[in-house]
Amino acid sequence: KRIAVFISGFGSNLQALIDACQRQAIDGEIVLVASNQAKAFGLTRAAEAGIDTAVVDKSDYSDRDSYDVALAELIDDYTVDLIVLAGFMRILSPAFVARFSGKLLNIHPSLLPNYPGLHTHQRALENGDNEHGCSIHFVTSELDGGPVILQAKVPIFAEDTVQLVAQRVNQQELAIYPLVVKWFCQDRLLMKDGQVWLDDHLL
Ligand code: GRF
């Protein structure tokens, strides 16, 4: 399968996917890495792996819809089978989401439906939660609201800082994203009527 990864920053999730493809743990090829941020370190990671990169700068587009049309055209140029959002910090338009529904994944650093949106580690800490984690879901027009495919849980300890929690969660992200992408490339993962099937198991 041909995979496009959208990033905005450091790209640790991207790197985990690059590594998994390179060791053939995923029956897929990352053919494009696109970012809304020209300075995203993930672009360097992609270039070093010989993967095409593209920066789609919002200042070149008058509104969200025209930005997303540019993204969609890029995706079409690469005939992509799967779009993976990995630390991508833009909200996609309903038209884009509808167009790629069922082949658009995102990872969010919380145990959805808890803590959609930003600053999830800070919020979990402040709430005194003793459990936290990350969620991979199909993207729908509801922000961080699509059907969840897989989650990983981590404990929160009394003396934890945001950095410690973020690192513990990120470690799990890097473990589970390659697994979910592997399942998708094996045609084992399906979203149907807003529900997720892995083989014949309703998740
Ligand atoms: C990660 O915490 C991820 O959950 C969120 O963005 C953060 C940075 O990801 N979506 P990465 O290192 O850029 O992959």
PDB file of C-alpha atoms and ligand atoms in Angstrom:
ATOM      1  CA  LYS A   1       0.000   0.000   0.000  1.00  0.00           C
ATOM      2  CA  ARG A   2       1.053   3.604  -0.693  1.00  0.00           C
ATOM      3  CA  ILE A   3       1.069   5.711   2.452  1.00  0.00           C
ATOM      4  CA  ALA A   4       1.153   9.492   2.932  1.00  0.00           C
ATOM      5  CA  VAL A   5       2.039  10.883   6.360  1.00  0.00           C
ATOM      6  CA  PHE A   6       1.045  14.400   7.424  1.00  0.00           C
ATOM      7  CA  ILE A   7       3.174  16.013  10.148  1.00  0.00           C
ATOM      8  CA  SER A   8       3.707  19.379  11.800  1.00  0.00           C
ATOM      9  CA  GLY A   9       6.679  18.821  14.077  1.00  0.00           C
ATOM     10  CA  PHE A  10       9.245  16.453  15.531  1.00  0.00           C
ATOM     11  CA  GLY A  11       8.025  13.376  13.664  1.00  0.00           C
ATOM     12  CA  SER A  12       8.700  10.647  16.219  1.00  0.00           C
ATOM     13  CA  ASN A  13       5.564   8.818  15.058  1.00  0.00           C
ATOM     14  CA  LEU A  14       6.663   9.269  11.444  1.00  0.00           C
ATOM     15  CA  GLN A  15      10.080   7.829  12.289  1.00  0.00           C
ATOM     16  CA  ALA A  16       8.488   4.777  13.887  1.00  0.00           C
ATOM     17  CA  LEU A  17       6.506   4.218  10.684  1.00  0.00           C
ATOM     18  CA  ILE A  18       9.563   4.758   8.459  1.00  0.00           C
ATOM     19  CA  ASP A  19      11.506   2.218  10.511  1.00  0.00           C
ATOM     20  CA  ALA A  20       8.641  -0.296  10.468  1.00  0.00           C
ATOM     21  CA  CYS A  21       8.317  -0.028   6.672  1.00  0.00           C
ATOM     22  CA  GLN A  22      12.072  -0.366   6.212  1.00  0.00           C
ATOM     23  CA  ARG A  23      12.205  -3.553   8.277  1.00  0.00           C
ATOM     24  CA  GLN A  24       9.187  -4.756   6.294  1.00  0.00           C
ATOM     25  CA  ALA A  25       7.015  -5.000   9.388  1.00  0.00           C
ATOM     26  CA  ILE A  26       4.482  -3.045   7.327  1.00  0.00           C
ATOM     27  CA  ASP A  27       3.462  -4.192   3.856  1.00  0.00           C
ATOM     28  CA  GLY A  28       3.462  -0.600   2.664  1.00  0.00           C
ATOM     29  CA  GLU A  29       5.603   2.236   1.424  1.00  0.00           C
ATOM     30  CA  ILE A  30       5.578   5.830   2.657  1.00  0.00           C
ATOM     31  CA  VAL A  31       5.553   7.706  -0.656  1.00  0.00           C
ATOM     32  CA  LEU A  32       4.976  11.224   0.678  1.00  0.00           C
ATOM     33  CA  VAL A  33       5.467  13.208   3.862  1.00  0.00           C
ATOM     34  CA  ALA A  34       3.573  16.510   3.867  1.00  0.00           C
ATOM     35  CA  SER A  35       3.721  19.230   6.495  1.00  0.00           C
ATOM     36  CA  ASN A  36       2.054  22.543   7.175  1.00  0.00           C
ATOM     37  CA  GLN A  37       5.282  23.668   8.859  1.00  0.00           C
ATOM     38  CA  ALA A  38       8.390  24.177   6.708  1.00  0.00           C
ATOM     39  CA  LYS A  39      10.607  23.753   9.774  1.00  0.00           C
ATOM     40  CA  ALA A  40       9.136  20.444  10.903  1.00  0.00           C
ATOM     41  CA  PHE A  41      12.023  18.157  11.847  1.00  0.00           C
ATOM     42  CA  GLY A  42       9.977  15.268  10.468  1.00  0.00           C
ATOM     43  CA  LEU A  43      10.728  16.619   6.976  1.00  0.00           C
ATOM     44  CA  THR A  44      14.420  15.995   7.652  1.00  0.00           C
ATOM     45  CA  ARG A  45      13.598  12.469   8.777  1.00  0.00           C
ATOM     46  CA  ALA A  46      11.687  11.856   5.531  1.00  0.00           C
ATOM     47  CA  ALA A  47      14.439  13.318   3.334  1.00  0.00           C
ATOM     48  CA  GLU A  48      17.048  11.134   5.062  1.00  0.00           C
ATOM     49  CA  ALA A  49      14.854   8.121   4.324  1.00  0.00           C
ATOM     50  CA  GLY A  50      14.625   9.141   0.653  1.00  0.00           C
ATOM     51  CA  ILE A  51      10.914   9.946   0.919  1.00  0.00           C
ATOM     52  CA  ASP A  52       9.379  12.803  -1.095  1.00  0.00           C
ATOM     53  CA  THR A  53       8.325  15.758   1.060  1.00  0.00           C
ATOM     54  CA  ALA A  54       5.957  18.665   0.542  1.00  0.00           C
ATOM     55  CA  VAL A  55       5.187  21.771   2.558  1.00  0.00           C
ATOM     56  CA  VAL A  56       1.691  23.174   2.184  1.00  0.00           C
ATOM     57  CA  ASP A  57       1.883  26.627   3.717  1.00  0.00           C
ATOM     58  CA  LYS A  58      -1.391  28.076   4.906  1.00  0.00           C
ATOM     59  CA  SER A  59      -0.261  31.591   3.961  1.00  0.00           C
ATOM     60  CA  ASP A  60      -0.527  30.503   0.302  1.00  0.00           C
ATOM     61  CA  TYR A  61      -4.266  29.779   0.669  1.00  0.00           C
ATOM     62  CA  SER A  62      -7.149  32.077   1.466  1.00  0.00           C
ATOM     63  CA  ASP A  63      -9.235  29.587   3.441  1.00  0.00           C
ATOM     64  CA  ARG A  64      -9.402  26.078   4.849  1.00  0.00           C
ATOM     65  CA  ASP A  65     -11.223  24.618   1.884  1.00  0.00           C
ATOM     66  CA  SER A  66      -8.677  25.822  -0.691  1.00  0.00           C
ATOM     67  CA  TYR A  67      -5.854  24.601   1.566  1.00  0.00           C
ATOM     68  CA  ASP A  68      -7.451  21.180   1.738  1.00  0.00           C
ATOM     69  CA  VAL A  69      -7.999  21.098  -2.026  1.00  0.00           C
ATOM     70  CA  ALA A  70      -4.243  21.543  -2.403  1.00  0.00           C
ATOM     71  CA  LEU A  71      -3.671  18.678   0.057  1.00  0.00           C
ATOM     72  CA  ALA A  72      -6.129  16.459  -1.821  1.00  0.00           C
ATOM     73  CA  GLU A  73      -4.438  17.202  -5.155  1.00  0.00           C
ATOM     74  CA  LEU A  74      -1.101  16.245  -3.626  1.00  0.00           C
ATOM     75  CA  ILE A  75      -2.608  12.996  -2.382  1.00  0.00           C
ATOM     76  CA  ASP A  76      -4.073  12.288  -5.833  1.00  0.00           C
ATOM     77  CA  ASP A  77      -0.706  12.947  -7.495  1.00  0.00           C
ATOM     78  CA  TYR A  78       0.796  10.170  -5.354  1.00  0.00           C
ATOM     79  CA  THR A  79      -2.177   7.760  -5.678  1.00  0.00           C
ATOM     80  CA  VAL A  80      -2.219   7.146  -1.959  1.00  0.00           C
ATOM     81  CA  ASP A  81      -4.068   4.268  -0.283  1.00  0.00           C
ATOM     82  CA  LEU A  82      -3.741   5.524   3.297  1.00  0.00           C
ATOM     83  CA  ILE A  83      -3.250   8.941   4.893  1.00  0.00           C
ATOM     84  CA  VAL A  84      -1.668   8.873   8.364  1.00  0.00           C
ATOM     85  CA  LEU A  85      -1.893  12.011  10.515  1.00  0.00           C
ATOM     86  CA  ALA A  86       1.058  11.980  12.904  1.00  0.00           C
ATOM     87  CA  GLY A  87       1.354  15.086  15.002  1.00  0.00           C
ATOM     88  CA  PHE A  88      -0.484  17.019  12.284  1.00  0.00           C
ATOM     89  CA  MET A  89      -1.785  20.179  13.906  1.00  0.00           C
ATOM     90  CA  ARG A  90      -4.432  21.291  11.441  1.00  0.00           C
ATOM     91  CA  ILE A  91      -8.142  20.584  11.445  1.00  0.00           C
ATOM     92  CA  LEU A  92      -9.172  19.060   8.119  1.00  0.00           C
ATOM     93  CA  SER A  93     -12.298  20.277   6.360  1.00  0.00           C
ATOM     94  CA  PRO A  94     -15.405  18.069   6.287  1.00  0.00           C
ATOM     95  CA  ALA A  95     -14.991  17.807   2.475  1.00  0.00           C
ATOM     96  CA  PHE A  96     -11.454  16.424   2.815  1.00  0.00           C
ATOM     97  CA  VAL A  97     -12.469  14.039   5.599  1.00  0.00           C
ATOM     98  CA  ALA A  98     -15.455  12.792   3.605  1.00  0.00           C
ATOM     99  CA  ARG A  99     -13.312  12.276   0.517  1.00  0.00           C
ATOM    100  CA  PHE A 100     -10.778  10.090   2.345  1.00  0.00           C
ATOM    101  CA  SER A 101     -13.117   8.555   4.872  1.00  0.00           C
ATOM    102  CA  GLY A 102     -12.008   5.077   5.867  1.00  0.00           C
ATOM    103  CA  LYS A 103      -8.393   5.667   4.853  1.00  0.00           C
ATOM    104  CA  LEU A 104      -7.552   8.555   7.153  1.00  0.00           C
ATOM    105  CA  LEU A 105      -5.984   7.740  10.543  1.00  0.00           C
ATOM    106  CA  ASN A 106      -4.973   9.945  13.453  1.00  0.00           C
ATOM    107  CA  ILE A 107      -3.204   9.463  16.745  1.00  0.00           C
ATOM    108  CA  HIS A 108      -4.256  11.486  19.745  1.00  0.00           C
ATOM    109  CA  PRO A 109      -2.370  11.608  23.069  1.00  0.00           C
ATOM    110  CA  SER A 110      -5.248  10.715  25.391  1.00  0.00           C
ATOM    111  CA  LEU A 111      -7.650   7.864  26.123  1.00  0.00           C
ATOM    112  CA  LEU A 112     -10.489   9.142  23.916  1.00  0.00           C
ATOM    113  CA  PRO A 113     -13.223  10.104  24.441  1.00  0.00           C
ATOM    114  CA  ASN A 114     -11.394  11.721  27.352  1.00  0.00           C
ATOM    115  CA  TYR A 115      -9.496  14.932  26.579  1.00  0.00           C
ATOM    116  CA  PRO A 116     -10.098  15.713  22.919  1.00  0.00           C
ATOM    117  CA  GLY A 117      -8.155  18.798  21.830  1.00  0.00           C
ATOM    118  CA  LEU A 118      -4.898  20.146  23.185  1.00  0.00           C
ATOM    119  CA  HIS A 119      -2.750  19.958  26.380  1.00  0.00           C
ATOM    120  CA  THR A 120      -4.026  16.472  27.174  1.00  0.00           C
ATOM    121  CA  HIS A 121      -1.209  15.510  29.582  1.00  0.00           C
ATOM    122  CA  GLN A 122      -1.572  18.716  31.567  1.00  0.00           C
ATOM    123  CA  ARG A 123      -5.326  18.159  31.851  1.00  0.00           C
ATOM    124  CA  ALA A 124      -4.999  14.530  32.950  1.00  0.00           C
ATOM    125  CA  LEU A 125      -2.420  15.540  35.588  1.00  0.00           C
ATOM    126  CA  GLU A 126      -4.542  18.415  36.848  1.00  0.00           C
ATOM    127  CA  ASN A 127      -7.550  16.118  37.069  1.00  0.00           C
ATOM    128  CA  GLY A 128      -5.563  13.730  39.246  1.00  0.00           C
ATOM    129  CA  ASP A 129      -6.056  10.844  36.804  1.00  0.00           C
ATOM    130  CA  ASN A 130      -3.911   7.814  37.586  1.00  0.00           C
ATOM    131  CA  GLU A 131      -4.291   6.440  34.073  1.00  0.00           C
ATOM    132  CA  HIS A 132      -3.711   8.077  30.676  1.00  0.00           C
ATOM    133  CA  GLY A 133      -2.601   7.038  27.213  1.00  0.00           C
ATOM    134  CA  CYS A 134      -3.044   7.435  23.467  1.00  0.00           C
ATOM    135  CA  SER A 135      -5.666   6.543  20.893  1.00  0.00           C
ATOM    136  CA  ILE A 136      -5.556   5.778  17.196  1.00  0.00           C
ATOM    137  CA  HIS A 137      -8.809   6.430  15.399  1.00  0.00           C
ATOM    138  CA  PHE A 138     -10.319   6.840  11.958  1.00  0.00           C
ATOM    139  CA  VAL A 139     -10.754  10.536  11.260  1.00  0.00           C
ATOM    140  CA  THR A 140     -14.292  11.825  10.910  1.00  0.00           C
ATOM    141  CA  SER A 141     -15.533  15.411  10.774  1.00  0.00           C
ATOM    142  CA  GLU A 142     -15.767  15.437  14.589  1.00  0.00           C
ATOM    143  CA  LEU A 143     -12.414  16.671  15.977  1.00  0.00           C
ATOM    144  CA  ASP A 144     -10.644  13.755  17.722  1.00  0.00           C
ATOM    145  CA  GLY A 145     -14.005  12.044  17.602  1.00  0.00           C
ATOM    146  CA  GLY A 146     -13.723   9.265  15.062  1.00  0.00           C
ATOM    147  CA  PRO A 147     -14.165   5.581  15.977  1.00  0.00           C
ATOM    148  CA  VAL A 148     -11.218   4.336  18.039  1.00  0.00           C
ATOM    149  CA  ILE A 149      -9.136   1.481  16.635  1.00  0.00           C
ATOM    150  CA  LEU A 150      -6.514   0.895  19.334  1.00  0.00           C
ATOM    151  CA  GLN A 151      -5.476   2.494  22.605  1.00  0.00           C
ATOM    152  CA  ALA A 152      -2.453   2.114  24.862  1.00  0.00           C
ATOM    153  CA  LYS A 153      -2.662   2.922  28.568  1.00  0.00           C
ATOM    154  CA  VAL A 154       0.052   4.262  30.858  1.00  0.00           C
ATOM    155  CA  PRO A 155      -0.025   4.966  34.606  1.00  0.00           C
ATOM    156  CA  ILE A 156       0.335   8.466  35.988  1.00  0.00           C
ATOM    157  CA  PHE A 157       2.498   8.546  39.120  1.00  0.00           C
ATOM    158  CA  ALA A 158       2.211  11.022  41.990  1.00  0.00           C
ATOM    159  CA  GLU A 159       5.393  12.966  41.208  1.00  0.00           C
ATOM    160  CA  ASP A 160       4.854  13.046  37.455  1.00  0.00           C
ATOM    161  CA  THR A 161       5.483  16.166  35.413  1.00  0.00           C
ATOM    162  CA  VAL A 162       3.885  16.874  32.029  1.00  0.00           C
ATOM    163  CA  GLN A 163       7.173  15.966  30.380  1.00  0.00           C
ATOM    164  CA  LEU A 164       7.357  12.586  32.101  1.00  0.00           C
ATOM    165  CA  VAL A 165       3.761  11.758  31.184  1.00  0.00           C
ATOM    166  CA  ALA A 166       4.238  12.954  27.589  1.00  0.00           C
ATOM    167  CA  GLN A 167       7.325  10.781  27.220  1.00  0.00           C
ATOM    168  CA  ARG A 168       5.565   7.730  28.665  1.00  0.00           C
ATOM    169  CA  VAL A 169       2.607   8.244  26.292  1.00  0.00           C
ATOM    170  CA  ASN A 170       4.837   8.906  23.283  1.00  0.00           C
ATOM    171  CA  GLN A 171       6.650   5.621  23.913  1.00  0.00           C
ATOM    172  CA  GLN A 172       3.324   3.833  23.526  1.00  0.00           C
ATOM    173  CA  GLU A 173       2.390   5.838  20.425  1.00  0.00           C
ATOM    174  CA  LEU A 174       5.541   4.609  18.718  1.00  0.00           C
ATOM    175  CA  ALA A 175       4.593   1.045  19.605  1.00  0.00           C
ATOM    176  CA  ILE A 176       0.963   1.032  18.465  1.00  0.00           C
ATOM    177  CA  TYR A 177       0.896   3.208  15.336  1.00  0.00           C
ATOM    178  CA  PRO A 178       3.013   0.806  13.254  1.00  0.00           C
ATOM    179  CA  LEU A 179       0.756  -2.036  14.376  1.00  0.00           C
ATOM    180  CA  VAL A 180      -2.433  -0.285  13.229  1.00  0.00           C
ATOM    181  CA  VAL A 181      -0.860   0.772   9.907  1.00  0.00           C
ATOM    182  CA  LYS A 182       0.297  -2.832   9.443  1.00  0.00           C
ATOM    183  CA  TRP A 183      -3.280  -4.067   9.954  1.00  0.00           C
ATOM    184  CA  PHE A 184      -4.610  -1.520   7.446  1.00  0.00           C
ATOM    185  CA  CYS A 185      -2.017  -2.551   4.841  1.00  0.00           C
ATOM    186  CA  GLN A 186      -3.085  -6.170   5.364  1.00  0.00           C
ATOM    187  CA  ASP A 187      -6.684  -5.106   4.519  1.00  0.00           C
ATOM    188  CA  ARG A 188      -7.724  -6.318   7.989  1.00  0.00           C
ATOM    189  CA  LEU A 189      -8.982  -2.943   9.244  1.00  0.00           C
ATOM    190  CA  LEU A 190     -12.275  -1.454   8.123  1.00  0.00           C
ATOM    191  CA  MET A 191     -14.542   1.379   9.152  1.00  0.00           C
ATOM    192  CA  LYS A 192     -18.187   0.647   8.376  1.00  0.00           C
ATOM    193  CA  ASP A 193     -21.166   2.685   9.537  1.00  0.00           C
ATOM    194  CA  GLY A 194     -18.918   4.489  12.012  1.00  0.00           C
ATOM    195  CA  GLN A 195     -17.731   1.227  13.563  1.00  0.00           C
ATOM    196  CA  VAL A 196     -14.319  -0.419  13.338  1.00  0.00           C
ATOM    197  CA  TRP A 197     -13.767  -4.031  12.294  1.00  0.00           C
ATOM    198  CA  LEU A 198     -10.472  -5.886  12.621  1.00  0.00           C
ATOM    199  CA  ASP A 199     -10.985  -9.068  10.566  1.00  0.00           C
ATOM    200  CA  ASP A 200     -14.430 -10.205  11.693  1.00  0.00           C
ATOM    201  CA  HIS A 201     -14.123  -8.644  15.144  1.00  0.00           C
ATOM    202  CA  LEU A 202     -16.084  -5.482  15.880  1.00  0.00           C
ATOM    203  CA  LEU A 203     -13.687  -3.366  17.960  1.00  0.00           C
TER     204      LEU A 203
HETATM  205  C1  GRF B   1       2.445  13.331  19.821  1.00  0.00           C
HETATM  206  O1  GRF B   1       2.177  13.416  21.196  1.00  0.00           O
HETATM  207  C2  GRF B   1       1.191  12.938  19.103  1.00  0.00           C
HETATM  208  O2  GRF B   1       0.286  12.221  19.908  1.00  0.00           O
HETATM  209  C3  GRF B   1       0.581  14.234  18.751  1.00  0.00           C
HETATM  210  O3  GRF B   1       1.671  15.057  18.387  1.00  0.00           O
HETATM  211  C4  GRF B   1       2.761  14.733  19.279  1.00  0.00           C
HETATM  212  C5  GRF B   1       4.072  14.815  18.530  1.00  0.00           C
HETATM  213  O4  GRF B   1       4.137  13.781  17.635  1.00  0.00           O
HETATM  214  N1  GRF B   1      -0.372  14.049  17.695  1.00  0.00           N
HETATM  215  P1  GRF B   1       5.425  13.568  16.660  1.00  0.00           P
HETATM  216  O5  GRF B   1       6.666  13.398  17.534  1.00  0.00           O
HETATM  217  O6  GRF B   1       5.542  14.818  15.790  1.00  0.00           O
HETATM  218  O7  GRF B   1       5.085  12.340  15.906  1.00  0.00           O
END
